[in-house]
Amino acid sequence: MIFVWGLPGDEPVATVLRALEKRNAPHFFFNQHDVVSAEVEMEVSANIAGTLTIGEKKLDLASVTAAYLRPYESIRVPAVAGAGEQSELYARAQQIDDILTSWCEMTDAFVVNRPVDMAPNGSKPYQAMMIEAAGFLVPETMITTSAEDVCGFEAEHGAIIYKSTSGVRSIVSRFSAKKQREKLAKLPACPTQFQRRIPGKDYRVHVVGDAVFASRIVTTVDDYRYASRLKGSTKMKAATLPDDIAEKCIRMAHSMQLWVAGVDLRRTPDGEWYCFEVNPSPGFTFFQEASGYAIDDAIAELLVSKGSAGNAP
């Protein structure tokens, strides 16, 4: 049995579910909107036992061979949020999240991806150390609250960018101390990550098990994800990576215990490959639609095959 946890409107969840249905793969979908009527029990001893019940549906957690996770906090489900923080429903939703997250960490089932292995994404500097250890170049980086330090960093490296240090998504933007003095004034209250801007061509690589799906990205803005908001444009197409770079992406993802990952690369004019980030829960459908890949099928096949094998790769 394959367990899928998330929201039906989340495209990666929806497409993986369709791919599982196409394979007639037995699966149980925990739609987070159903948290209002859900109950979960778990017992940990020599074995891990438990049951997830949603109305008339019941899942024996011991029967789960693989899991695909993209849950949000259940307290953000409208019915739960509307009940308020002091409500019984609010507390129960938090408990369900806690119990299922604990089960995801401890189960012998094949999990894409375990919460503990996604945690490094919450600290971009720490993740950059893992990326560097995997053999990729990372841009020169500085985290500071000092305007003086930023000016010195810019003088040393020329063009620089800034972005969030945490897992909270931010818009990657170029920084100019001369033009953005108002932002420098806010630095003492907001430690910020600055990096040397690396020139070159962008690639997004999705690793699924031992397979890679590379997309070449051409954009007119610094952060292709926000091209429309930044009044620019982004185009992408399927691409082929050099074998050694593709293999390095796979090895890096596996070293992080990530069996599905989104890797952001840039190839410089000198042929060097930099890695900026590794997304442990990528919203791959945007790239799938643009590049024509069947990443959802690959994930479904991974869940079926590794679930049958009964262990992680």
Coordinates of N, CA and C in Angstrom, one line a residue, residues 24 39 45 57 74 78 92 100 105 110 113 117 121 138 150 156 175 189 230-231 243 245 255 313:
N24 N -2.6 1.1 -11.5 CA -3.4 0.2 -10.6 C -2.7 -0.1 -9.3
E39 N -8.9 10.3 12.5 CA -8.3 9.9 13.7 C -7.1 9.0 13.4
S45 N 6.6 -0.2 19.8 CA 7.3 -1.2 20.6 C 8.4 -1.8 19.8
K57 N -13.2 5.0 5.8 CA -11.9 4.5 5.3 C -10.9 4.3 6.5
S74 N -1.7 21.2 9.0 CA -3.2 21.0 9.0 C -3.9 22.1 9.6
P78 N -8.8 25.4 6.0 CA -9.7 26.4 6.4 C -10.7 26.1 7.5
R92 N -6.5 18.7 17.8 CA -6.5 17.4 17.3 C -5.8 17.4 15.9
L100 N 1.6 11.4 12.6 CA 2.0 11.0 11.3 C 3.4 11.3 10.9
E105 N 9.0 9.2 10.2 CA 10.4 9.1 10.6 C 10.8 7.7 10.9
F110 N 9.4 2.8 2.5 CA 10.2 3.7 1.7 C 9.5 5.1 1.6
N113 N 10.0 12.4 0.9 CA 11.3 12.2 1.6 C 11.0 12.3 3.1
D117 N 15.2 14.4 6.7 CA 16.1 14.6 5.6 C 15.8 15.9 4.8
N121 N 17.0 21.9 4.4 CA 16.6 23.0 3.6 C 16.2 24.2 4.4
V138 N 30.0 26.2 -4.9 CA 29.0 27.1 -4.4 C 29.5 28.5 -4.4
V150 N 28.7 44.4 3.9 CA 28.1 44.3 2.5 C 28.8 45.1 1.5
E156 N 34.6 43.5 -3.3 CA 35.5 42.4 -3.6 C 35.0 41.6 -4.8
F175 N 21.9 43.0 -5.7 CA 22.0 44.0 -4.7 C 23.0 45.1 -5.1
A189 N 18.5 44.4 11.8 CA 17.3 43.7 12.3 C 17.0 42.4 11.5
L230 N 8.2 40.0 -11.8 CA 9.4 40.9 -12.1 C 9.3 41.5 -13.5
K231 N 8.2 41.3 -14.2 CA 8.0 41.9 -15.5 C 9.0 41.4 -16.5
D243 N 27.5 13.5 -18.5 CA 27.3 12.4 -17.7 C 27.8 12.6 -16.3
I245 N 28.1 15.3 -14.5 CA 27.3 16.2 -13.8 C 26.0 15.5 -13.4
S255 N 23.2 11.3 -1.1 CA 24.0 11.5 0.1 C 23.2 12.3 1.1
P313 N 16.7 3.0 -1.3 CA 17.8 2.7 -2.3 C 19.2 2.7 -1.5

